[in-house]
Coordinates of C-alpha atoms in Angstrom, one line a residue:
M1249 CA -21.1 53.7 13.0
A1250 CA -24.7 54.9 12.2
F1251 CA -26.9 56.7 14.7
T1252 CA -30.6 57.6 14.6
L1253 CA -30.6 60.8 16.7
T1254 CA -33.7 62.0 18.6
V1255 CA -34.0 65.8 18.5
T1256 CA -35.1 67.3 21.8
N1257 CA -37.9 69.8 22.3
M1258 CA -35.2 72.4 23.1
G1259 CA -33.4 71.5 19.9
F1260 CA -36.6 72.0 17.7
A1261 CA -37.2 75.3 19.5
A1262 CA -33.6 76.5 18.6
L1263 CA -34.3 75.8 14.9
V1264 CA -37.3 78.3 14.9
N1265 CA -36.2 81.8 13.6
A1266 CA -36.8 84.9 15.6
Q1267 CA -39.8 85.9 13.5
H1268 CA -41.4 82.4 14.0
T1269 CA -41.9 82.2 10.3
G1270 CA -39.5 79.4 9.5
T1271 CA -36.2 77.7 10.5
A1272 CA -32.8 79.2 11.3
P1273 CA -29.4 77.5 11.1
V1274 CA -27.7 76.3 14.3
T1275 CA -24.1 75.3 15.2
I1276 CA -23.2 72.0 16.9
A1277 CA -20.5 73.1 19.3
A1278 CA -20.0 70.1 21.7
F1279 CA -20.3 66.4 22.0
G1280 CA -21.4 65.0 25.4
L1281 CA -20.9 61.4 26.4
S1282 CA -22.4 59.2 29.2
E1283 CA -21.8 55.7 30.5
D1284 CA -25.5 55.3 31.3
A1285 CA -27.7 53.4 28.9
L1286 CA -30.7 55.7 28.4
A1287 CA -33.9 55.7 26.3
P1288 CA -33.9 58.9 24.3
A1289 CA -36.7 61.3 25.3
P1290 CA -37.4 64.7 23.6
A1291 CA -38.2 66.3 27.0
L1292 CA -34.6 65.9 28.2
T1293 CA -32.6 69.1 28.7
S1294 CA -29.3 67.5 29.7
L1295 CA -27.5 64.2 29.1
P1296 CA -28.1 61.9 32.2
G1297 CA -24.9 60.6 33.7
E1298 CA -22.7 62.8 31.5
V1299 CA -19.0 62.2 32.2
K1300 CA -17.4 64.3 29.6
R1301 CA -18.1 67.0 27.0
L1302 CA -15.9 67.3 24.0
A1303 CA -15.5 70.4 21.8
T1304 CA -13.1 68.6 19.4
L1305 CA -15.6 67.6 16.8
S1306 CA -16.0 68.1 13.1
G1307 CA -18.9 67.4 10.8
D1308 CA -20.6 68.1 7.5
Q1309 CA -23.8 67.4 5.6
V1310 CA -23.9 64.1 3.6
D1311 CA -27.4 64.4 2.2
D1312 CA -30.7 66.2 3.0
G1313 CA -31.3 64.2 6.2
T1314 CA -27.8 62.9 7.1
I1315 CA -24.7 64.4 8.7
H1316 CA -21.2 62.9 9.1
L1317 CA -19.7 63.6 12.5
V1318 CA -16.1 62.9 13.7
V1319 CA -15.3 63.3 17.5
R1320 CA -11.8 63.1 18.9
D1321 CA -10.6 62.6 22.5
D1322 CA -6.8 62.3 23.0
S1323 CA -6.9 62.8 26.7
A1324 CA -5.8 60.2 29.4
D1325 CA -9.4 59.6 30.5
S1326 CA -11.0 56.2 30.3
Y1327 CA -14.7 55.4 30.0
T1328 CA -17.2 53.2 28.3
M1329 CA -19.7 55.2 26.3
R1330 CA -23.3 54.1 25.9
S1331 CA -25.1 57.4 25.3
V1332 CA -24.3 60.7 23.5
G1333 CA -25.7 64.2 23.2
L1334 CA -25.1 67.1 20.7
Y1335 CA -24.9 70.6 22.3
L1336 CA -25.4 73.9 20.6
A1337 CA -23.0 76.8 21.3
D1338 CA -25.4 78.2 24.0
G1339 CA -25.4 74.9 25.9
T1340 CA -28.8 73.7 24.6
L1341 CA -29.1 69.9 24.3
F1342 CA -30.0 69.6 20.7
A1343 CA -30.2 65.8 20.1
I1344 CA -29.5 62.5 22.0
Y1345 CA -28.9 58.8 21.4
G1346 CA -28.5 55.8 23.8
Q1347 CA -28.2 52.0 23.7
E1348 CA -27.6 49.1 26.1
E1349 CA -24.4 47.8 24.5
P1350 CA -21.2 50.0 24.7
I1351 CA -20.8 52.3 21.7
I1352 CA -17.0 52.5 22.4
A1353 CA -14.6 51.9 25.3
K1354 CA -11.6 54.2 25.7
A1355 CA -8.5 53.2 27.7
A1356 CA -6.2 55.8 29.3
A1357 CA -3.4 55.1 26.9
S1358 CA -5.6 55.3 23.8
M1359 CA -7.1 58.1 21.7
M1360 CA -10.8 57.9 20.8
L1361 CA -11.7 58.9 17.3
L1362 CA -15.4 58.2 16.6
A1363 CA -17.0 58.6 13.2
V1364 CA -20.8 58.8 13.2
D1365 CA -23.3 59.0 10.3
A1366 CA -26.5 60.5 11.9
R1367 CA -29.8 60.7 10.2
F1368 CA -32.6 63.1 11.1
A1369 CA -36.2 62.1 10.1
N1370 CA -37.8 65.6 10.5
I1371 CA -35.2 68.3 9.9
D1372 CA -33.0 69.4 7.0
A1373 CA -29.3 68.6 7.7
A1374 CA -28.3 71.7 5.8
L1375 CA -29.5 73.8 8.9
L1376 CA -26.6 72.3 11.0
S1377 CA -23.0 73.6 11.0
F1378 CA -19.9 72.6 13.0
G1379 CA -16.9 74.2 14.4
D1380 CA -13.5 72.7 13.8
T1381 CA -13.5 70.8 10.5
N1382 CA -9.8 70.0 10.1
F1383 CA -10.1 66.2 10.6
L1384 CA -13.4 65.4 8.8
N1385 CA -13.5 62.2 6.7
P1386 CA -17.1 61.8 5.5
P1387 CA -18.4 58.9 3.4
A1388 CA -17.8 59.5 -0.3
T1389 CA -20.6 60.3 -2.8
T1390 CA -20.7 61.1 -6.5
E1391 CA -20.3 64.8 -5.5
R1392 CA -17.9 64.5 -2.4
L1393 CA -14.5 63.0 -1.7
G1394 CA -14.5 60.7 1.3
V1395 CA -14.3 57.2 2.7
V1396 CA -15.7 54.3 0.7
E1397 CA -16.4 50.6 1.4
L1398 CA -15.5 48.3 -1.4
A1399 CA -18.2 46.1 -2.8
T1400 CA -18.0 42.3 -2.3
L1401 CA -18.3 39.8 -5.1
A1402 CA -21.9 39.0 -4.1
E1403 CA -22.7 42.8 -4.1
A1404 CA -21.0 43.2 -7.5
Q1405 CA -23.0 40.3 -9.0
A1406 CA -26.3 41.6 -7.5
G1407 CA -25.7 45.0 -9.3
V1408 CA -28.1 47.0 -7.1
D1409 CA -25.7 48.9 -4.7
A1410 CA -25.1 52.4 -6.0
E1411 CA -22.7 53.4 -3.2
R1412 CA -19.9 50.8 -3.0
P1413 CA -17.1 50.9 -5.7
V1414 CA -16.2 47.5 -7.3
P1415 CA -12.6 46.3 -7.1
P1416 CA -11.1 44.6 -10.2
A1417 CA -11.4 41.0 -8.7
A1418 CA -15.0 41.5 -7.9
L1419 CA -15.6 43.1 -11.3
L1420 CA -14.0 40.1 -13.0
G1421 CA -16.1 37.7 -10.9
A1422 CA -19.3 39.6 -11.6
V1423 CA -18.7 39.8 -15.3
T1424 CA -17.7 36.1 -15.5
A1425 CA -20.9 35.1 -13.6
W1426 CA -23.0 37.3 -16.0
L1427 CA -21.3 35.8 -19.1
N1428 CA -21.8 32.3 -17.7
A1429 CA -25.5 33.0 -17.1
R1430 CA -25.9 34.6 -20.5
F1431 CA -23.8 32.3 -22.7
G1432 CA -23.4 29.2 -20.6
M1433 CA -20.7 28.0 -18.2
G1434 CA -17.3 28.9 -19.7
N1435 CA -19.1 30.7 -22.6
S1436 CA -20.1 27.3 -23.9
G1437 CA -23.0 28.9 -25.8
I1438 CA -20.3 30.5 -28.1
W1439 CA -18.1 28.2 -30.1
H1440 CA -14.4 28.2 -29.1
P1441 CA -11.7 25.4 -28.9
G1442 CA -12.6 24.9 -25.2
N1443 CA -16.0 23.4 -25.9
D1444 CA -16.8 20.4 -28.1
G1445 CA -19.6 18.0 -28.7
A1446 CA -22.0 17.5 -31.6
G1447 CA -21.2 20.1 -34.3
S1448 CA -18.0 21.3 -32.6
G1449 CA -15.7 20.0 -35.3
L1450 CA -13.6 18.1 -32.8
D1451 CA -11.2 15.8 -34.6
A1452 CA -9.8 13.0 -32.4
D1453 CA -7.0 10.6 -33.4
L1454 CA -8.1 7.8 -31.1
W1455 CA -11.2 6.6 -29.3
R1456 CA -10.2 5.6 -25.8
G1457 CA -6.7 4.6 -27.1
Q1458 CA -8.0 2.7 -30.2
T1459 CA -7.6 3.5 -33.9
P1460 CA -10.7 3.1 -36.1
A1461 CA -9.5 -0.3 -37.3
Q1462 CA -8.8 -1.5 -33.7
F1463 CA -12.3 -0.3 -32.6
L1464 CA -14.0 -2.1 -35.5
D1465 CA -12.1 -5.3 -34.7
S1466 CA -13.1 -5.2 -31.0
Y1467 CA -16.6 -3.7 -31.3
V1468 CA -18.2 -4.5 -34.7
T1469 CA -18.6 -8.2 -34.0
A1470 CA -21.0 -10.7 -35.6
A1471 CA -23.1 -10.5 -32.4
L1472 CA -23.3 -6.7 -32.8
V1473 CA -24.2 -6.9 -36.5
L1474 CA -27.0 -9.4 -35.7
A1475 CA -28.2 -7.2 -32.8
R1476 CA -28.4 -4.3 -35.2
L1477 CA -30.3 -6.4 -37.8
G1478 CA -32.7 -7.6 -35.0
F1479 CA -32.8 -11.2 -36.5
T1480 CA -30.5 -13.9 -37.8
P1481 CA -30.6 -13.9 -41.7
V1482 CA -30.6 -17.0 -43.8
N1483 CA -27.1 -18.1 -44.7
K1484 CA -26.7 -17.8 -48.5
A1485 CA -24.4 -20.9 -48.4
G1486 CA -27.1 -22.9 -46.8
D1487 CA -28.9 -22.7 -43.5
V1488 CA -31.7 -24.3 -41.3
M1489 CA -34.8 -22.2 -40.9
T1490 CA -36.7 -22.2 -37.6
G1491 CA -39.9 -20.8 -38.8
P1492 CA -42.1 -20.6 -41.9
L1493 CA -41.1 -18.9 -45.1
A1494 CA -44.0 -17.2 -46.8
L1495 CA -43.6 -16.6 -50.6
P1496 CA -45.3 -13.8 -52.5
G1497 CA -47.3 -16.1 -54.8
A1498 CA -47.3 -19.2 -56.9
P1499 CA -44.0 -19.7 -58.9
T1500 CA -44.0 -18.7 -62.5
A1501 CA -40.5 -19.7 -63.4
S1502 CA -38.6 -23.0 -63.0
L1503 CA -36.2 -21.6 -60.3
H1504 CA -38.9 -19.9 -58.2
A1505 CA -39.6 -21.1 -54.7
T1506 CA -42.9 -22.9 -54.5
T1507 CA -45.8 -22.5 -52.0
K1508 CA -47.8 -25.1 -50.2
K1509 CA -50.9 -24.1 -52.1
Y1510 CA -49.1 -24.6 -55.4
V1511 CA -48.0 -28.1 -54.3
D1512 CA -51.5 -28.9 -52.9
D1513 CA -53.1 -27.8 -56.1
L1514 CA -50.6 -29.9 -58.1
V1515 CA -51.2 -32.9 -55.9
A1516 CA -55.0 -32.3 -56.1
G1517 CA -54.7 -32.8 -59.9
A1518 CA -55.6 -29.2 -60.8
G1519 CA -52.1 -28.6 -62.1
I1520 CA -49.6 -26.4 -60.4
G1521 CA -49.5 -23.9 -63.1
F1522 CA -46.1 -22.6 -62.0
T1523 CA -42.7 -23.8 -61.3
P1524 CA -42.1 -24.5 -57.5
V1525 CA -39.0 -23.5 -55.7
N1526 CA -36.3 -26.2 -55.9
R1527 CA -35.2 -27.2 -52.4
A1528 CA -31.7 -27.7 -53.6
G1529 CA -31.7 -24.0 -54.5
D1530 CA -33.7 -21.8 -56.8
T1531 CA -34.2 -18.3 -58.2
M1532 CA -37.5 -16.5 -57.6
T1533 CA -39.0 -14.3 -60.2
G1534 CA -41.7 -12.8 -58.0
R1535 CA -42.1 -11.6 -54.4
L1536 CA -42.2 -13.9 -51.5
T1537 CA -44.8 -12.8 -48.9
L1538 CA -44.5 -14.2 -45.4
S1539 CA -47.4 -15.1 -43.2
D1540 CA -46.2 -13.1 -40.2
V1541 CA -43.2 -11.5 -38.6
P1542 CA -40.4 -14.0 -37.7
L1543 CA -40.6 -15.4 -34.2
N1544 CA -37.1 -16.9 -33.9
I1545 CA -33.7 -16.5 -35.5
M1546 CA -34.3 -19.1 -38.3
H1547 CA -37.6 -17.6 -39.5
A1548 CA -37.6 -15.8 -42.9
A1549 CA -37.8 -12.1 -42.3
N1550 CA -40.4 -9.8 -44.0
K1551 CA -39.8 -6.3 -45.2
G1552 CA -41.8 -4.7 -42.3
Y1553 CA -39.8 -6.5 -39.7
V1554 CA -36.5 -5.4 -41.3
D1555 CA -37.7 -1.8 -41.7
D1556 CA -38.8 -1.7 -38.0
Q1557 CA -35.5 -3.2 -36.8
T1558 CA -33.5 -0.7 -38.8
A1559 CA -35.6 2.4 -38.2
A1560 CA -33.9 5.4 -36.6
A1561 CA -35.7 4.9 -33.2
A1562 CA -34.8 1.2 -33.1
V1563 CA -31.2 1.9 -34.0
L1564 CA -31.0 4.6 -31.3
A1565 CA -32.6 2.3 -28.7
R1566 CA -29.9 -0.3 -29.3
L1567 CA -27.2 2.3 -29.3
M1568 CA -28.4 3.4 -25.8
T1569 CA -27.8 -0.1 -24.5
V1570 CA -24.1 0.1 -25.3
D1571 CA -23.8 3.9 -24.8
G1572 CA -22.5 5.8 -21.8
A1573 CA -19.3 6.1 -19.8
G1574 CA -16.7 3.6 -20.9
S1575 CA -18.4 3.0 -24.3
G1576 CA -15.7 4.9 -26.2
L1577 CA -18.2 7.2 -27.9
D1578 CA -16.4 10.6 -28.5
A1579 CA -16.1 13.4 -30.9
D1580 CA -17.3 14.4 -34.4
L1581 CA -14.4 12.9 -36.4
W1582 CA -12.1 9.9 -36.2
R1583 CA -8.6 10.6 -37.7
G1584 CA -10.0 13.4 -39.9
Q1585 CA -13.0 11.4 -41.1
T1586 CA -16.7 12.3 -40.7
P1587 CA -19.1 9.4 -39.8
A1588 CA -20.0 9.1 -43.5
Q1589 CA -16.4 8.9 -44.6
F1590 CA -15.5 6.5 -41.8
L1591 CA -18.4 4.2 -42.7
D1592 CA -17.6 4.3 -46.4
S1593 CA -14.0 3.4 -45.8
F1594 CA -14.4 0.8 -43.0
V1595 CA -17.9 -0.7 -43.0
T1596 CA -17.7 -2.4 -46.3
T1597 CA -19.7 -5.3 -47.6
A1598 CA -16.6 -7.5 -47.1
L1599 CA -16.4 -6.3 -43.4
V1600 CA -20.1 -7.0 -42.8
L1601 CA -19.9 -10.5 -44.4
A1602 CA -16.7 -11.2 -42.3
R1603 CA -18.5 -10.2 -39.1
I1604 CA -21.6 -12.3 -39.9
G1605 CA -19.5 -15.2 -40.9
Y1606 CA -21.5 -16.1 -44.0
T1607 CA -23.2 -14.6 -47.1
P1608 CA -26.9 -13.8 -46.5
L1609 CA -29.6 -14.3 -49.2
N1610 CA -30.3 -11.3 -51.4
R1611 CA -33.9 -10.2 -50.8
A1612 CA -34.3 -9.2 -54.4
G1613 CA -33.7 -12.8 -55.4
D1614 CA -30.6 -15.0 -54.9
I1615 CA -29.1 -18.4 -55.4
L1616 CA -28.4 -20.6 -52.4
G1617 CA -25.0 -22.1 -52.2
G1618 CA -26.1 -24.8 -49.7
F1619 CA -29.2 -26.3 -48.1
L1620 CA -32.0 -24.2 -46.6
T1621 CA -33.6 -26.2 -43.7
L1622 CA -37.0 -25.0 -42.7
H1623 CA -38.2 -25.4 -39.1
A1624 CA -41.4 -27.4 -39.9
A1625 CA -43.8 -28.5 -42.6
P1626 CA -45.9 -25.6 -44.1
S1627 CA -49.2 -24.9 -42.4
A1628 CA -50.5 -22.0 -44.5
A1629 CA -51.0 -21.7 -48.3
M1630 CA -48.1 -19.2 -48.7
H1631 CA -45.5 -21.0 -46.4
A1632 CA -42.4 -22.3 -48.1
A1633 CA -42.6 -26.1 -48.3
N1634 CA -39.9 -28.6 -47.0
K1635 CA -38.8 -31.7 -48.9
G1636 CA -40.7 -34.0 -46.5
Y1637 CA -43.9 -32.2 -47.0
V1638 CA -43.5 -32.2 -50.8
D1639 CA -42.4 -35.8 -50.9
T1640 CA -45.4 -36.8 -48.8
A1641 CA -47.8 -34.6 -50.8
V1642 CA -46.6 -35.5 -54.3
A1643 CA -46.1 -39.1 -53.3
G1644 CA -44.1 -40.0 -56.3
A1645 CA -45.4 -37.3 -58.7
A1646 CA -41.8 -36.7 -59.7
L1647 CA -41.4 -32.9 -59.7
G1648 CA -37.8 -33.4 -60.6
F1649 CA -36.6 -31.7 -57.4
T1650 CA -37.5 -31.5 -53.8
P1651 CA -39.7 -28.4 -53.1
V1652 CA -39.5 -26.2 -50.0
N1653 CA -41.9 -27.2 -47.3
R1654 CA -44.3 -24.3 -46.6
A1655 CA -44.5 -25.0 -42.9
G1656 CA -40.8 -24.4 -42.8
D1657 CA -37.9 -26.2 -44.3
T1658 CA -34.1 -26.3 -44.7
M1659 CA -32.9 -25.3 -48.1
T1660 CA -29.9 -27.0 -49.6
G1661 CA -29.2 -24.3 -52.2
R1662 CA -29.7 -20.6 -52.8
L1663 CA -33.2 -18.9 -53.0
T1664 CA -33.3 -16.2 -55.6
L1665 CA -36.2 -13.7 -55.1
S1666 CA -37.8 -11.8 -58.0
A1667 CA -37.4 -8.3 -56.6
A1668 CA -36.9 -6.3 -53.5
P1669 CA -39.9 -6.4 -51.0
T1670 CA -42.6 -3.7 -51.2
S1671 CA -44.7 -4.8 -48.2
N1672 CA -44.1 -5.8 -44.7
L1673 CA -44.5 -9.5 -45.1
H1674 CA -42.4 -9.8 -48.3
A1675 CA -39.3 -11.9 -48.1
A1676 CA -36.2 -9.7 -48.2
T1677 CA -33.3 -10.0 -50.6
K1678 CA -29.7 -9.7 -49.8
Q1679 CA -29.5 -6.5 -51.9
Y1680 CA -32.4 -4.9 -49.9
A1681 CA -30.7 -5.8 -46.6
D1682 CA -27.3 -4.6 -47.8
Q1683 CA -28.7 -1.2 -48.8
L1684 CA -30.2 -0.7 -45.3
V1685 CA -26.8 -1.3 -43.6
T1686 CA -24.6 0.8 -45.8
A1687 CA -22.6 3.6 -44.2
A1688 CA -24.8 6.2 -45.8
A1689 CA -28.0 4.6 -44.8
L1690 CA -26.9 4.1 -41.2
L1691 CA -25.7 7.7 -41.0
A1692 CA -28.9 9.0 -42.4
K1693 CA -30.9 7.3 -39.7
L1694 CA -28.5 8.2 -36.9
V1695 CA -28.6 11.9 -37.7
T1696 CA -32.4 12.0 -37.3
V1697 CA -32.1 10.9 -33.7
D1698 CA -28.6 12.5 -32.8
G1699 CA -27.9 15.8 -31.2
A1700 CA -29.3 17.7 -28.2
G1701 CA -31.7 15.5 -26.1
S1702 CA -30.7 12.3 -27.9
G1703 CA -29.2 10.8 -24.8
L1704 CA -25.9 9.9 -26.6
D1705 CA -23.1 10.1 -24.0
A1706 CA -19.6 11.0 -25.0
D1707 CA -16.8 9.6 -22.7
M1708 CA -14.4 12.6 -22.8
L1709 CA -14.3 16.3 -23.5
D1710 CA -11.0 17.4 -25.2
G1711 CA -9.5 14.1 -24.2
Y1712 CA -10.3 14.6 -20.5
H1713 CA -12.8 12.8 -18.2
A1714 CA -15.3 14.9 -16.3
G1715 CA -13.3 14.1 -13.1
D1716 CA -10.3 16.0 -14.5
F1717 CA -12.1 19.4 -14.3
D1718 CA -12.2 21.5 -11.1
R1719 CA -15.9 21.6 -10.3
I1720 CA -17.6 23.5 -7.4
T1721 CA -20.1 21.3 -5.7
A1722 CA -21.3 23.7 -3.0
R1723 CA -20.9 27.4 -2.3
S1724 CA -22.1 30.4 -0.2
H1725 CA -21.0 33.9 -1.1
A1726 CA -22.3 35.4 2.1
A1727 CA -20.0 37.5 4.3
T1728 CA -19.2 34.3 6.2
G1729 CA -19.1 31.9 3.3
Y1730 CA -17.5 28.9 1.7
R1731 CA -16.7 27.1 -1.6
I1732 CA -16.4 23.3 -1.8
H1733 CA -14.5 21.7 -4.7
A1734 CA -15.3 18.3 -6.2
D1735 CA -11.9 17.0 -5.2
G1736 CA -12.6 17.8 -1.5
F1737 CA -10.6 21.0 -1.3
K1738 CA -12.5 23.7 0.7
E1739 CA -12.2 27.5 1.0
M1740 CA -13.9 29.5 3.8
W1741 CA -14.0 33.1 5.0
G1742 CA -15.6 35.5 7.4
S1743 CA -15.0 38.0 10.2
A1744 CA -15.3 38.2 13.9
Y1745 CA -15.3 40.8 16.7
V1746 CA -12.9 40.2 19.6
P1747 CA -13.6 42.3 22.7
A1748 CA -10.8 44.2 24.5
G1749 CA -8.7 41.7 26.5
G1750 CA -11.0 38.9 25.6
T1751 CA -11.5 35.9 23.3
T1752 CA -14.0 34.8 20.6
N1753 CA -14.7 31.3 19.4
V1754 CA -15.3 31.0 15.6
E1755 CA -16.9 28.0 14.0
F1756 CA -16.2 27.2 10.4
P1757 CA -19.4 27.2 8.2
N1758 CA -20.8 24.2 6.5
G1759 CA -19.4 21.7 8.9
G1760 CA -15.8 22.9 8.7
F1761 CA -13.0 20.7 7.5
S1762 CA -12.3 16.9 7.9
S1763 CA -8.5 16.5 7.6
W1764 CA -6.4 19.7 7.8
V1765 CA -6.8 23.5 7.6
N1766 CA -4.5 26.5 7.1
L1767 CA -5.8 29.7 8.7
S1768 CA -5.0 33.3 7.7
L1769 CA -6.0 36.5 9.7
G1770 CA -6.4 40.1 8.7
V1771 CA -6.3 42.6 11.6
S1772 CA -6.5 46.5 11.5
I1773 CA -5.4 47.6 15.0
R1774 CA -7.8 50.3 16.2
A1775 CA -5.9 51.3 19.4
S1776 CA -3.1 53.8 19.4
G1777 CA 0.3 52.1 19.7
G1778 CA -1.1 48.6 19.2
T1779 CA 0.4 45.9 17.0
Q1780 CA -1.1 43.0 15.1
D1781 CA 0.9 40.6 17.4
N1782 CA -1.6 41.5 20.1
V1783 CA -4.5 39.9 18.2
G1784 CA -4.3 36.3 16.9
W1785 CA -5.6 32.8 17.2
T1786 CA -4.7 30.6 20.2
T1787 CA -6.3 27.3 19.3
K1788 CA -7.3 25.8 15.9
S1789 CA -9.1 22.7 14.8
T1790 CA -10.9 21.4 11.7
S1791 CA -14.2 22.7 13.2
G1792 CA -13.1 26.2 14.2
F1793 CA -10.6 28.4 16.1
T1794 CA -10.3 30.8 19.1
L1795 CA -9.2 34.5 18.7
R1796 CA -7.6 36.4 21.5
N1797 CA -7.2 40.2 21.8
V1798 CA -4.8 41.7 24.4
E1799 CA -5.4 45.2 23.2
G1800 CA -7.4 47.6 25.3
I1801 CA -10.0 48.0 22.7
G1802 CA -12.2 45.6 20.8
Q1803 CA -10.9 44.5 17.3
Q1804 CA -12.6 43.3 14.1
V1805 CA -10.7 40.4 12.6
E1806 CA -11.2 39.1 9.0
W1807 CA -10.2 35.5 8.4
S1808 CA -9.8 33.0 5.6
A1809 CA -9.1 29.3 5.7
R1810 CA -8.2 26.6 3.2
G1811 CA -7.9 22.9 3.6
V1812 CA -9.6 19.4 3.2

């Protein structure tokens, strides 16, 4: 144990040399002990209540202000020591120390062996010498052999203690903690087969038990394709529109779709000056500009609407609605294929058409294979015109076909556009839409919003769910500490002092256990002739346990517990 000794006035006087020009060395010859609790005072010349004085002591200097002192008493005396005094060879009381609590209690059948580290604030420990030195065991330093205290895991991780050596287990724990802090948990900051994710190169055979073909059959449905498009395209075989179809201009070829203005001009007698779109189906030679973005699934879609719905951010937003646990999203490859290879081999034009259930119109211009039914008569100059509108407007002018109603109409044949759209309100061709949903196009957009921070959530790591890993949910690495595992398993540890012939109640930290506990004790018997059987636990529960000591001297017990 450690003492802070008070040097008496007589002790300081003994340190003064005969010439009164400096200090002189002195020899500590005896160790006095008292059962009285005293407050050390420099004016004392003897130890109050002294019951015994021992000459069996050994000591040495540890550093400039500290000595290590070992005192032995193998007599049959019994006492409870609370105060001590150091005597010089001439009987001078050199230094004293006292406290309320017992320093040590000796039974008649035991031997007292007391090791003390004493520090002096105002004198040089090198001035002190001792008699018998045959049983000294001082604390070890870098220059001296002696007793050491091993560092704990927490002390090894802190890295500030220069006195305690580190055992291999604590060294491993400290290095592991440092590597985890430096390179991520499990060295995830450095690539190795144990960590995967974007860029890891992980090649999985299945996605949640499904092959790529099975996944496509169950996941890439017509509803999903329509959700990705963001609108319902016009069926190339014929369809019913629910909104207006705005054309890019007046028709200039016989198969072009016609606008309301063209028909109105024709009816007004000014002459159409172009060939209107045939309601039964036609081929446009110029662009079809719509009046606005579509408002329902049967409206013709403009280029801006299609671009917005297939933009990277929009694709990611839709992905996030079907992402997460249980989605099946996993590694970098499927059966050895990158996303681009997978899309090229599986998401073909035939697959897309099969999922939609019909062939959409080509935005660059197409020929309808059935009727196109618009949602209403045209109300703006550039709306596609329905048959009823044209019939009413022409009133027998005999165009030779039924034009598309600009307010909205249902076509009975294909509508072929002149070219791919170049502005937001242009009608889109099938070719333009097909180019936006190719594997390469989708991949190019996905990689701009993929990666760290994208929010994409893979379902498994190396084929395991997160719950399959042993995670620590709570911990305390204090001297009395604990570690709580995610599956409910708990580890706890600590130490307790049990007085001679007495008991000590110990409570488990962090609320203890809830179901069962296994308790282990470590005891180093301090009394001569004692055995570990004389110290143990008498009662145990999930909240704590009771230790009992039948030895004649207090014991320090280290314990550990595991359970649920």
